[in-house]
GROMACS .gro file of C-alpha atoms in nm:
model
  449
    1UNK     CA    1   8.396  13.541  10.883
    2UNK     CA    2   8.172  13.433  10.622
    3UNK     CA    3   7.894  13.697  10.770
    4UNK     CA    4   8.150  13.974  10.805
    5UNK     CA    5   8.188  14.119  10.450
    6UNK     CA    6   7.760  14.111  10.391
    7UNK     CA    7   7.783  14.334  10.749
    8UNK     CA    8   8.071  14.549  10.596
    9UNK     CA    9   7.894  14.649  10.296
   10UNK     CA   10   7.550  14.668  10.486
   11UNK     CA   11   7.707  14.942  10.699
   12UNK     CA   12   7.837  15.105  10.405
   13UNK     CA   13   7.511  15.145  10.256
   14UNK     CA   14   7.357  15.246  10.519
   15UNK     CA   15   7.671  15.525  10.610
   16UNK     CA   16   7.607  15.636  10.246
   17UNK     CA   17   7.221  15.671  10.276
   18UNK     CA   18   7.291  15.901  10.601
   19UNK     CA   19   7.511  16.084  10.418
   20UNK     CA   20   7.249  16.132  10.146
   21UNK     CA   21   6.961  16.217  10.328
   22UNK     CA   22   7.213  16.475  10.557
   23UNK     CA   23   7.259  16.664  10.243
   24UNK     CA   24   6.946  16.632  10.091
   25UNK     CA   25   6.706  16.698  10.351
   26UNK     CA   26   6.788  17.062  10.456
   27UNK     CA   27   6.697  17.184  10.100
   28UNK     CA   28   6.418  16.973  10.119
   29UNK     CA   29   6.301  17.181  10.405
   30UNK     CA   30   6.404  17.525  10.260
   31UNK     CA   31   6.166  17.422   9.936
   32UNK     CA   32   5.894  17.321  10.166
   33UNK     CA   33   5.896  17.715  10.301
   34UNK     CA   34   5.933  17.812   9.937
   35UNK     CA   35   5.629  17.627   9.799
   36UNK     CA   36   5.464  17.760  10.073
   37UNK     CA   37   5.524  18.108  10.032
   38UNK     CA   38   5.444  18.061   9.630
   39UNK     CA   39   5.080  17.910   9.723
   40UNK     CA   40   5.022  18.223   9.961
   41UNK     CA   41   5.130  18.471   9.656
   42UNK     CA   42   5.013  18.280   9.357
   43UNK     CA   43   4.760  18.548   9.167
   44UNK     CA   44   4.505  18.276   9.171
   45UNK     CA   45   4.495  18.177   9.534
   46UNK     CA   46   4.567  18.547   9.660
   47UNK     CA   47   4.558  18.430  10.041
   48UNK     CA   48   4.857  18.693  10.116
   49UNK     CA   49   4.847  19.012   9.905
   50UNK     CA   50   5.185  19.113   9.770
   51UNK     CA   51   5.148  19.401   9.987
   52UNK     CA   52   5.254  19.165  10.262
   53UNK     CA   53   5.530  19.024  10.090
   54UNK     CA   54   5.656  19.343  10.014
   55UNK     CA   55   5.640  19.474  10.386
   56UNK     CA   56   5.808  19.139  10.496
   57UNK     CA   57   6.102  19.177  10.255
   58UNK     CA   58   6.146  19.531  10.436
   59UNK     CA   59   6.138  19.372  10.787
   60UNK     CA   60   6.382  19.124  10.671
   61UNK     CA   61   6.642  19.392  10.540
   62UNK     CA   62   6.606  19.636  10.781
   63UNK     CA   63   6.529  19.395  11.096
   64UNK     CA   64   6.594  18.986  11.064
   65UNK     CA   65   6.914  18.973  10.887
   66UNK     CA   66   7.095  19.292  11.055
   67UNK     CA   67   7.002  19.084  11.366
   68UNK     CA   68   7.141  18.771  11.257
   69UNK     CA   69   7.454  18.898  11.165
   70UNK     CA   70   7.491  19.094  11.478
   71UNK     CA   71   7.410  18.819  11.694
   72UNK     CA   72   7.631  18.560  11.550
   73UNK     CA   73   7.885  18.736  11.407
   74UNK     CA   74   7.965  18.941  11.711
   75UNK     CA   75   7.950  18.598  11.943
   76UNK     CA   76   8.203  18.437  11.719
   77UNK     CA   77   8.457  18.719  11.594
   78UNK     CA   78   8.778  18.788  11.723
   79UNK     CA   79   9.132  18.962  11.629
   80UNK     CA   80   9.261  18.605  11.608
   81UNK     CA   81   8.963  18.472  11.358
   82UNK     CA   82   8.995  18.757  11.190
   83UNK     CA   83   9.359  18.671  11.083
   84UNK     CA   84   9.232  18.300  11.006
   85UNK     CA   85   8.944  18.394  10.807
   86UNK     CA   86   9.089  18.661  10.577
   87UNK     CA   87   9.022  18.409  10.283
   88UNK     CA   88   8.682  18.417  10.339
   89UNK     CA   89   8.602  18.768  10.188
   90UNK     CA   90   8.931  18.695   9.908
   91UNK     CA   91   8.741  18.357   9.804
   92UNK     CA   92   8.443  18.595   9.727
   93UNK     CA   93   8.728  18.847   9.493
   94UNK     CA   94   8.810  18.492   9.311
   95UNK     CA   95   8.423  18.363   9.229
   96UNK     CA   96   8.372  18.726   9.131
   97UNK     CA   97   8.647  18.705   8.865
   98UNK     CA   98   8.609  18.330   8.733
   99UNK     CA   99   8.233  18.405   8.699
  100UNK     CA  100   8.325  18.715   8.458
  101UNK     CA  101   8.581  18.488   8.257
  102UNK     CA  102   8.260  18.272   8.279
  103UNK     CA  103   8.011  18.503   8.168
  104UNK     CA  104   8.276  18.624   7.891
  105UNK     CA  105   8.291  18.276   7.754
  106UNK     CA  106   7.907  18.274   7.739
  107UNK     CA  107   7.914  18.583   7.530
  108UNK     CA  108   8.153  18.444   7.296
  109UNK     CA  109   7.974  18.083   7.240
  110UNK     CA  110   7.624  18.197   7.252
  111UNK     CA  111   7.630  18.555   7.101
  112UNK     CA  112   7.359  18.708   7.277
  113UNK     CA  113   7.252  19.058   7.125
  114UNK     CA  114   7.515  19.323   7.193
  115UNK     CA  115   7.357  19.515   7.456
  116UNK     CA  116   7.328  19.249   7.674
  117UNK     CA  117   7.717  19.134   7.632
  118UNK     CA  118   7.781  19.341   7.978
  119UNK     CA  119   7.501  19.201   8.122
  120UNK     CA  120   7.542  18.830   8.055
  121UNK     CA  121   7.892  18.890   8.234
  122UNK     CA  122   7.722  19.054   8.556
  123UNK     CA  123   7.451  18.767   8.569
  124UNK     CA  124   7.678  18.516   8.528
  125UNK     CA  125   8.005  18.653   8.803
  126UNK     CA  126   7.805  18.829   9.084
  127UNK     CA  127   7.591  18.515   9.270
  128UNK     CA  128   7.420  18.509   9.630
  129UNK     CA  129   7.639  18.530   9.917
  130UNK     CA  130   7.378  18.669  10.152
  131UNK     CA  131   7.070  18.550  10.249
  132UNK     CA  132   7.032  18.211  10.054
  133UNK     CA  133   7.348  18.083  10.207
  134UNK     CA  134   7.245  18.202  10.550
  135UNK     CA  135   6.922  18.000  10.491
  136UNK     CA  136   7.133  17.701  10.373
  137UNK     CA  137   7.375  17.714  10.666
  138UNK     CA  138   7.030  17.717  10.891
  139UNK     CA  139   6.879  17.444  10.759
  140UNK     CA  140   7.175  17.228  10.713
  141UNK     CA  141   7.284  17.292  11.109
  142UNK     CA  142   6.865  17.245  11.233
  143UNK     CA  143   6.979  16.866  11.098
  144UNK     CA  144   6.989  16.644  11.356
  145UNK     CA  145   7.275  16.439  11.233
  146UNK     CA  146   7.476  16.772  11.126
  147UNK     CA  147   7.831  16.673  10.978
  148UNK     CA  148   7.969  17.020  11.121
  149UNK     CA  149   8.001  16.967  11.500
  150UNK     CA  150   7.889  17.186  11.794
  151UNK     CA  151   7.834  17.540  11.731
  152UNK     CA  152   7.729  17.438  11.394
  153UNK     CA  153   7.480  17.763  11.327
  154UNK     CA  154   7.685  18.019  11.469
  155UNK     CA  155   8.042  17.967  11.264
  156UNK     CA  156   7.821  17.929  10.934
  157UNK     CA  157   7.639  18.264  10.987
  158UNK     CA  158   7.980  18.423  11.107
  159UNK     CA  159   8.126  18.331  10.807
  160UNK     CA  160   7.869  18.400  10.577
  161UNK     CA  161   7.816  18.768  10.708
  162UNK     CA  162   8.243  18.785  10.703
  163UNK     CA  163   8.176  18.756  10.329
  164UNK     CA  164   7.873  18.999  10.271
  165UNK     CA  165   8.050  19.359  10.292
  166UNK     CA  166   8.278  19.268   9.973
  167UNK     CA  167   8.001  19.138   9.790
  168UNK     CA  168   7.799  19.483   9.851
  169UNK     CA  169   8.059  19.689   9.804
  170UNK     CA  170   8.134  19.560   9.446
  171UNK     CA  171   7.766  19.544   9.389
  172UNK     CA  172   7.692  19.941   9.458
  173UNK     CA  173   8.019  20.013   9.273
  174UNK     CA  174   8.185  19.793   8.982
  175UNK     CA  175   7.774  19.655   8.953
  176UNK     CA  176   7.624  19.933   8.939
  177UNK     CA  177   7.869  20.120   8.683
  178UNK     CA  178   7.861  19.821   8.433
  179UNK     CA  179   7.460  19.804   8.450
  180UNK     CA  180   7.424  20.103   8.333
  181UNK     CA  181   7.236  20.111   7.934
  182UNK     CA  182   7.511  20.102   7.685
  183UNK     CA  183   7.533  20.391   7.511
  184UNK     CA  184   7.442  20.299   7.129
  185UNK     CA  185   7.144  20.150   7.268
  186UNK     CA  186   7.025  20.428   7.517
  187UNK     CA  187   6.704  20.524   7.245
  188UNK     CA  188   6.630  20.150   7.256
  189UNK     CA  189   6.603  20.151   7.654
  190UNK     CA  190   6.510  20.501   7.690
  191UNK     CA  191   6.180  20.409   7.496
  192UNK     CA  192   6.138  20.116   7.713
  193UNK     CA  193   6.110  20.287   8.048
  194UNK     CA  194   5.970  20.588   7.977
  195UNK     CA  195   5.658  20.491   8.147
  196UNK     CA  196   5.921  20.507   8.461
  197UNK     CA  197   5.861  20.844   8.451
  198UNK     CA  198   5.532  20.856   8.602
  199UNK     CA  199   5.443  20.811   8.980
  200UNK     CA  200   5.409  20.415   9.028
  201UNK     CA  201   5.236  20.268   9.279
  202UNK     CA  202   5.402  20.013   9.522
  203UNK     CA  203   5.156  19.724   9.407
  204UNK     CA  204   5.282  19.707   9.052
  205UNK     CA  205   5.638  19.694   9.158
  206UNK     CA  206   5.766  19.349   9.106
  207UNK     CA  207   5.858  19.180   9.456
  208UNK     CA  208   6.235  19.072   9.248
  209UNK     CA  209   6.287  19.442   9.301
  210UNK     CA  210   6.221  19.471   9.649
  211UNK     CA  211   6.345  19.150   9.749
  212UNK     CA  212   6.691  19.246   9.874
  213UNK     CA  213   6.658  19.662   9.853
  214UNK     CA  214   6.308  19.772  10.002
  215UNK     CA  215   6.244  20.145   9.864
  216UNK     CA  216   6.472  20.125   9.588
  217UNK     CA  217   6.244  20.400   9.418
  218UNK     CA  218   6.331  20.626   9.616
  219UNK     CA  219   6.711  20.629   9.575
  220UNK     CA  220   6.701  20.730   9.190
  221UNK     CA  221   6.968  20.985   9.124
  222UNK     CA  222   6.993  21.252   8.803
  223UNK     CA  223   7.208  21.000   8.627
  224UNK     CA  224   7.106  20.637   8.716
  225UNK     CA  225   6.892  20.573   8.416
  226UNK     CA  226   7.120  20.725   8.171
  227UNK     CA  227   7.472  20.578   8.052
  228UNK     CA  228   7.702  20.812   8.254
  229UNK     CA  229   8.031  20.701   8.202
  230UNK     CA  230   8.019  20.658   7.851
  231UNK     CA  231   7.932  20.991   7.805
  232UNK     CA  232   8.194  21.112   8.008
  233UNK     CA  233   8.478  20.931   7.872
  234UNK     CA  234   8.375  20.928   7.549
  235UNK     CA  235   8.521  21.200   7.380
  236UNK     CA  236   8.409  21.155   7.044
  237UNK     CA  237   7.985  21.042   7.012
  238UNK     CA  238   7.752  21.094   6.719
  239UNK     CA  239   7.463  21.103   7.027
  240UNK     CA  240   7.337  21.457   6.962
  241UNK     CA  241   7.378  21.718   7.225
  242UNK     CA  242   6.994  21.782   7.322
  243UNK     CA  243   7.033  21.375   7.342
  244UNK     CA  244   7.313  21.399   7.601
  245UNK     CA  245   7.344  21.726   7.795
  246UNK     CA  246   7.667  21.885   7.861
  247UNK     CA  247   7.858  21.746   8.150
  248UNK     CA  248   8.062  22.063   8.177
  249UNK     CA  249   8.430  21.890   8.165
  250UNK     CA  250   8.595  22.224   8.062
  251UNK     CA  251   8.956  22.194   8.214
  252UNK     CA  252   8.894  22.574   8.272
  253UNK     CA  253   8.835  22.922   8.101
  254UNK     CA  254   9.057  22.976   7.764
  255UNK     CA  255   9.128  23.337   7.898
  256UNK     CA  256   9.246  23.258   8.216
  257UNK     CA  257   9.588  23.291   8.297
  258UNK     CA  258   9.888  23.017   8.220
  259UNK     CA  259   9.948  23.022   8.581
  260UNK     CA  260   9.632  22.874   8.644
  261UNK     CA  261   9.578  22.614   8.319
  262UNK     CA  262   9.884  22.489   8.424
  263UNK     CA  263   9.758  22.388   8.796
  264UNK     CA  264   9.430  22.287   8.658
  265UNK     CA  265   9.309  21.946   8.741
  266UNK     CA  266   9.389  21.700   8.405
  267UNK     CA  267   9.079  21.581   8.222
  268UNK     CA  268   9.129  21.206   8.288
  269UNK     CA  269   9.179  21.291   8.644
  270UNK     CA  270   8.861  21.500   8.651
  271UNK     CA  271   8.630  21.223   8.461
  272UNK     CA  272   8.728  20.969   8.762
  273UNK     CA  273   8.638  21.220   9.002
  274UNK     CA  274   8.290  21.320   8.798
  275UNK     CA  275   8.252  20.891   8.818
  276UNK     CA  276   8.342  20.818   9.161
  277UNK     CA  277   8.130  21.115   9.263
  278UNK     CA  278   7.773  20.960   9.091
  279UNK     CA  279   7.908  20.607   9.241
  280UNK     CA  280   7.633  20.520   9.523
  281UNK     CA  281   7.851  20.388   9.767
  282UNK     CA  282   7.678  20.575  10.083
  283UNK     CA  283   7.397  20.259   9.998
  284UNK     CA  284   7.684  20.055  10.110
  285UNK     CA  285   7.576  20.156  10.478
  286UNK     CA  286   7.284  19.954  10.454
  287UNK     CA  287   7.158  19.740  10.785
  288UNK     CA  288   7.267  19.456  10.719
  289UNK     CA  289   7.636  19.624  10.654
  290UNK     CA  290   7.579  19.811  10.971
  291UNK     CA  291   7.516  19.532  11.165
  292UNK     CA  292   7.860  19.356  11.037
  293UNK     CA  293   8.073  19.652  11.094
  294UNK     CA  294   7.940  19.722  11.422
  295UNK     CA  295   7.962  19.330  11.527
  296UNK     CA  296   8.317  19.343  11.372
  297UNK     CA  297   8.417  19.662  11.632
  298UNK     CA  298   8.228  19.511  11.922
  299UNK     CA  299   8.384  19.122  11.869
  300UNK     CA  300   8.756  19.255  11.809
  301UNK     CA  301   8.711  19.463  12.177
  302UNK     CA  302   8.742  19.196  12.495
  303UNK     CA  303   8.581  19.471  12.726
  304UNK     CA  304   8.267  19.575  12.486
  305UNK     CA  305   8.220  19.180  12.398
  306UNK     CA  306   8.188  19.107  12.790
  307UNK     CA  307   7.897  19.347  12.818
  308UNK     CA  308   7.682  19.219  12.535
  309UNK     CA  309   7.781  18.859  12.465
  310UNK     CA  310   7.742  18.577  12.741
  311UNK     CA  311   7.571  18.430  13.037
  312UNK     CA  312   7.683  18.710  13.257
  313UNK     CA  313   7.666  18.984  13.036
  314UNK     CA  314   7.503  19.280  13.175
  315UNK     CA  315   7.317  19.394  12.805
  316UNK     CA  316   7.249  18.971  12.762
  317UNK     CA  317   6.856  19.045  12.746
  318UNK     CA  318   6.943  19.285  12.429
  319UNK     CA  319   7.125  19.003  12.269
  320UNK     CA  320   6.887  18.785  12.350
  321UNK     CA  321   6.610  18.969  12.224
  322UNK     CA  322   6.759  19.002  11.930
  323UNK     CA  323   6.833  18.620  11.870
  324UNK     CA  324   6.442  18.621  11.881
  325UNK     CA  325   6.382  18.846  11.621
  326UNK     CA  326   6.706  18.662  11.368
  327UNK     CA  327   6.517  18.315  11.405
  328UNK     CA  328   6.229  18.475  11.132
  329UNK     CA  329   6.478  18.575  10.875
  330UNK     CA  330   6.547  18.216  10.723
  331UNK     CA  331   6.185  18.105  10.706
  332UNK     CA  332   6.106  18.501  10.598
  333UNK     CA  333   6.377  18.486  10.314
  334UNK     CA  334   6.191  18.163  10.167
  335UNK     CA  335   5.858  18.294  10.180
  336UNK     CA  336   5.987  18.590   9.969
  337UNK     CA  337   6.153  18.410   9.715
  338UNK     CA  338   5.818  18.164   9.711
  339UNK     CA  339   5.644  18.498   9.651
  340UNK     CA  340   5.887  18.639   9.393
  341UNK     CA  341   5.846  18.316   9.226
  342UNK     CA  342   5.495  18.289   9.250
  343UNK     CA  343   5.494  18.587   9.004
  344UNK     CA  344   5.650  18.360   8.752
  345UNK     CA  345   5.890  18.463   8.432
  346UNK     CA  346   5.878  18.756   8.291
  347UNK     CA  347   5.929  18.808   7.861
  348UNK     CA  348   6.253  18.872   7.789
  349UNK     CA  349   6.438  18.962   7.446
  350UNK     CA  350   6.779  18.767   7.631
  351UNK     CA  351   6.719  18.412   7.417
  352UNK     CA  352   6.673  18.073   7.505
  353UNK     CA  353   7.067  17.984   7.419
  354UNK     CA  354   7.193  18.297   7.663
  355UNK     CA  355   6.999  18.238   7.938
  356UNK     CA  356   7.067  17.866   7.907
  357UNK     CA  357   7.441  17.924   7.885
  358UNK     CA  358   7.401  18.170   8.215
  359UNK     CA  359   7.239  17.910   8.362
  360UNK     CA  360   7.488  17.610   8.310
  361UNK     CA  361   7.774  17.834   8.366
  362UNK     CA  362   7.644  17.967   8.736
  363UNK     CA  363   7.494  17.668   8.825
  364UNK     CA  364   7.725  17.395   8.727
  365UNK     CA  365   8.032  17.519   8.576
  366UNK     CA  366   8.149  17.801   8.834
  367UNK     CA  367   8.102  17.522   9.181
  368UNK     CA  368   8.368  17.278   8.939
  369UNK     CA  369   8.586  17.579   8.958
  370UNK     CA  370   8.521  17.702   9.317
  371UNK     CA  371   8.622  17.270   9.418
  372UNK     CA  372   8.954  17.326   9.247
  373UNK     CA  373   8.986  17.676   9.424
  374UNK     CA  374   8.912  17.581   9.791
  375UNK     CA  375   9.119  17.226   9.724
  376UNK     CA  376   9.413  17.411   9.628
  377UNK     CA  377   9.414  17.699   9.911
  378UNK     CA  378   9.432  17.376  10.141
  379UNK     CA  379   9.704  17.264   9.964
  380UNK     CA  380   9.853  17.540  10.041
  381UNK     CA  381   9.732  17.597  10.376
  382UNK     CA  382   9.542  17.895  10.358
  383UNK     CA  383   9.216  17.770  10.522
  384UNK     CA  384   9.150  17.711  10.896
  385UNK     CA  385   9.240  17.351  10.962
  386UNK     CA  386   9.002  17.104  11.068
  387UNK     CA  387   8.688  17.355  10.993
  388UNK     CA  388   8.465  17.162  10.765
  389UNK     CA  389   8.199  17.448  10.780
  390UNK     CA  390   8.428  17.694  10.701
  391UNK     CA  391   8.507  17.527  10.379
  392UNK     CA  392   8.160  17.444  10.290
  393UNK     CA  393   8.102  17.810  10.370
  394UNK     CA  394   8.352  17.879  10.086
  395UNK     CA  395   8.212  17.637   9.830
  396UNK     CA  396   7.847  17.746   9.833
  397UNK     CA  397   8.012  18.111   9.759
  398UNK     CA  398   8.054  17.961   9.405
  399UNK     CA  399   7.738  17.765   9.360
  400UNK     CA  400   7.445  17.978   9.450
  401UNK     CA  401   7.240  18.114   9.159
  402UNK     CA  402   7.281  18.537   9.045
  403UNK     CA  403   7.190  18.773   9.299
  404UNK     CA  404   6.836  18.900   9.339
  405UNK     CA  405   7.001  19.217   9.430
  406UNK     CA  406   7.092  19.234   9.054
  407UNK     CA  407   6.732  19.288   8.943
  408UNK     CA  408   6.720  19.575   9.203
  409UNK     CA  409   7.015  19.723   8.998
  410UNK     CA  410   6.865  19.668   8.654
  411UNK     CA  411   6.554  19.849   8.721
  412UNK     CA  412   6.747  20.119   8.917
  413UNK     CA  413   6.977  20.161   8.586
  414UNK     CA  414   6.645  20.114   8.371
  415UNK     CA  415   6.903  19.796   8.196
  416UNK     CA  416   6.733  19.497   8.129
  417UNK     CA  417   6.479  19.467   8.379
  418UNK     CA  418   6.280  19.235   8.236
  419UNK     CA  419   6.566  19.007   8.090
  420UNK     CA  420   6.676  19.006   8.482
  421UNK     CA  421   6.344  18.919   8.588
  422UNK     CA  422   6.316  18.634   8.372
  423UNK     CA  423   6.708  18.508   8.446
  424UNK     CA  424   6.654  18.502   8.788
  425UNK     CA  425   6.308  18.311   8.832
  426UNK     CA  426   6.477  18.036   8.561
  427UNK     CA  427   6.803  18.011   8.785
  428UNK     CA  428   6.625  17.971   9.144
  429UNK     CA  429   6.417  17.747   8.994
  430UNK     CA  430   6.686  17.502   8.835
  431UNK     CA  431   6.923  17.616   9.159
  432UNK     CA  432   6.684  17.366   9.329
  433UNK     CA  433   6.858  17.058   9.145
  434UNK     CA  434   7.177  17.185   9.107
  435UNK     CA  435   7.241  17.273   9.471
  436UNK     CA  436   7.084  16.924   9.557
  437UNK     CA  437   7.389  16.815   9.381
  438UNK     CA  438   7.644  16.997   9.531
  439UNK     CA  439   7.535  16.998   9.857
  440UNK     CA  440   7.588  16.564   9.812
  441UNK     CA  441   7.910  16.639   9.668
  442UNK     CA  442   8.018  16.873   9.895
  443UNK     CA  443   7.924  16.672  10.187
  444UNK     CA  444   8.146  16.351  10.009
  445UNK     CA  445   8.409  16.611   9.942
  446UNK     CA  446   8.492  16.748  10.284
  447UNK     CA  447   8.665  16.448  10.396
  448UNK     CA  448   8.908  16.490  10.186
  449UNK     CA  449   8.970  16.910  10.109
   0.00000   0.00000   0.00000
């Protein structure tokens, strides 16, 4: 008896180191692959031009990930999960709106310069819910001692790619709307991209732009530099005319006949259209997108799963070839963001206090809130019981740092680019200690949630 309580608390300890290094090690390992890609880009070293980089963040859109998703999401998706996981892309709705609450608290105690008030909100609601948590998920389930059970891998990446086509969609819509340069600032930003104007080679493109939307250059529209809906819905401006070009939001011709004013489309009515017609939403269709619907379609049919998914399956060797092809994306994604790294911080005009108050708000405050929003949707049974994955699934939705994909929208809306730049490099780098800490927490906290 004597020996028994020594025993006790020496298999406590030892439970508790497991526990530690089971968390810990899996972002240990998804560093390593950063570092890695960093010392290949680094200016000085220059083993890997950024060339490659570049042509590796294009495989990983257009190829890797849409095979991932495919693969995984197909295998595991049914009418039935579908029902159970409709919290998944909901969860994703609520980070989205606690992060702009957030990001408006931010604005209020640190005051950053007015034109990036809208921006501090987008940095600090819209986080990754793509490819860093599919390299998470990876690296966590390649553990040997995983804490998630058999078919570890392929829930995580089914849930993760559940989530991704309501993240994109508000990216290429609400996103891309609110990034646009604020009107009483337009000269200001105008005069900083003109240089935009000119033919730019792919070389001096930063890899942040690239990172998550390969040829982004190409998909500049008449309007996408300029601050559209303000100048729509803004009836009254002092912006001169030869500033702002006519829009042509006549309701109709004075002379024509009553008949016809009457039936004429009202001018609030009009200005949506006008707004919903610039929105980019046909980017929404992107690969990775693809790949989800069509593994959505092809999981909820019995009959079309049987021929692609399975021992059995007659089109198994397609599958199969493709699961070859997903295994690059996770070491891929982390030898882009070593690369985007590698190119270090750019100058920004944000401040020190903002992007510190981004920071601690992404990084630490919004996972406090995303705990109390998971614990109570068990509470009230909302969650697949007995799925610890799916609920970690759901708490690394609110602890992952911005999304690179922002930076591809700032330069696209010629918006802070550079301020984006800078944010991002600062929150990947300190998303290194803070998701160290979560991921122990979270690991503690899934006995209990």
């Amino acid at each position: 008896m004597p020996g028994y309580m020594p025993a006790l608390y020496e298999n406590k300890m030892t439970s508790s180191g497991e526990n530690l290094l089971t968390a810990i090690v899996p972002l240990m390992k998804l560093l390593s692959l950063t570092v890695i890609g960093l010392v290949l880009a680094h200016p000085k070293a220059q083993m890997i031009p950024r060339a490659t980089f570049r042509l590796l963040s294009k495989l990983v859109f257009a190829l890797f990930l849409p095979c991932l998703i495919f693969t995984e999401l197909g295998q595991s998706i049914t009418l039935q999960n579908i029902a159970l996981w409709w919290f998944i892309p909901v969860n994703v709705l609520f980070s989205t709106v606690i992060g702009c609450f957030l990001g408006v608290a931010v604005v209020l105690i640190c005051r950053p310069s007015p034109q990036f008030n809208r921006f501090t909100v987008i940095m600090t609601a819209f986080g990754n819910t793509g490819n860093l948590p599919l390299a998470i998920v990876g690296s966590v389930c390649h553990t040997k001692h995983s804490p998630f059970g058999p078919h570890c891998h392929s829930r995580g990446v089914a849930y993760v790619s559940f989530a991704q086509w309501v993240a994109v969609i508000l990216v290429y819509t609400l996103v891309y709307h609110m990034m646009e340069p604020p009107m009483q600032y337009y000269e200001i930003v105008e005069e900083g991209t003109e240089i935009e104007e000119h033919p730019i080679s792919d070389v001096s493109i930063p890899l942040l732009v690239e990172a998550e939307w390969p040829g982004i250059e190409e998909k500049e529209t008449e309007h996408s530099k300029t601050p559209f809906v303000a100048r729509i819905f803004n009836s009254i401006s002092s912006i001169s005319q030869t500033t702002f070009p006519d829009l042509d939001l006549a309701e109709g011709n004075s002379s024509s006949p009553r008949s016809i004013r009457c039936l004429a489309e009202p001018r609030v009515v009009r200005r949506i259209r006008i707004v919903a017609e610039q929105t980019p939403v046909q980017h929404v269709l992107q690969p990775p997108t693809l790949a989800s619907l069509l593994a959505i379609i092809i999981g909820m049919v019995p009959q079309l799963k049987a021929f692609f998914f399975g021992y059995d399956a007659p089109l198994s060797f397609i599958t199969d070839s493709l699961e070859i092809l997903a295994g690059a994306m996770v070491p891929s994604v982390m030898l882009i963001l070593g690369g985007m790294l590698s190119e270090g911080p750019k100058e920004s005009t944000l401040g020190l206090r903002t992007t510190i108050g981004i920071t601690v708000a992404r990084l630490l405050v919004l996972p406090l809130c995303g705990i109390g929003v998971v614990a109570l949707a068990d509470k009230l049974h909302l969650l697949v019981q007995g799925d610890a994955m799916y609920r970690f699934v759901l708490l690394l939705q609110y602890t992952t740092p911005s999304a690179i994909l922002l930076g591809a929208i700032a330069s696209l809306r010629g918006y802070a680019v550079k301020e984006a730049s800078a944010l991002l490099f600062w929150q990947h780098v300190f998303a290194l200690f803070s998701l160290s800490l979560y991921i122990v927490i979270y690991f503690k906290l899934l006995a209990y949630i």
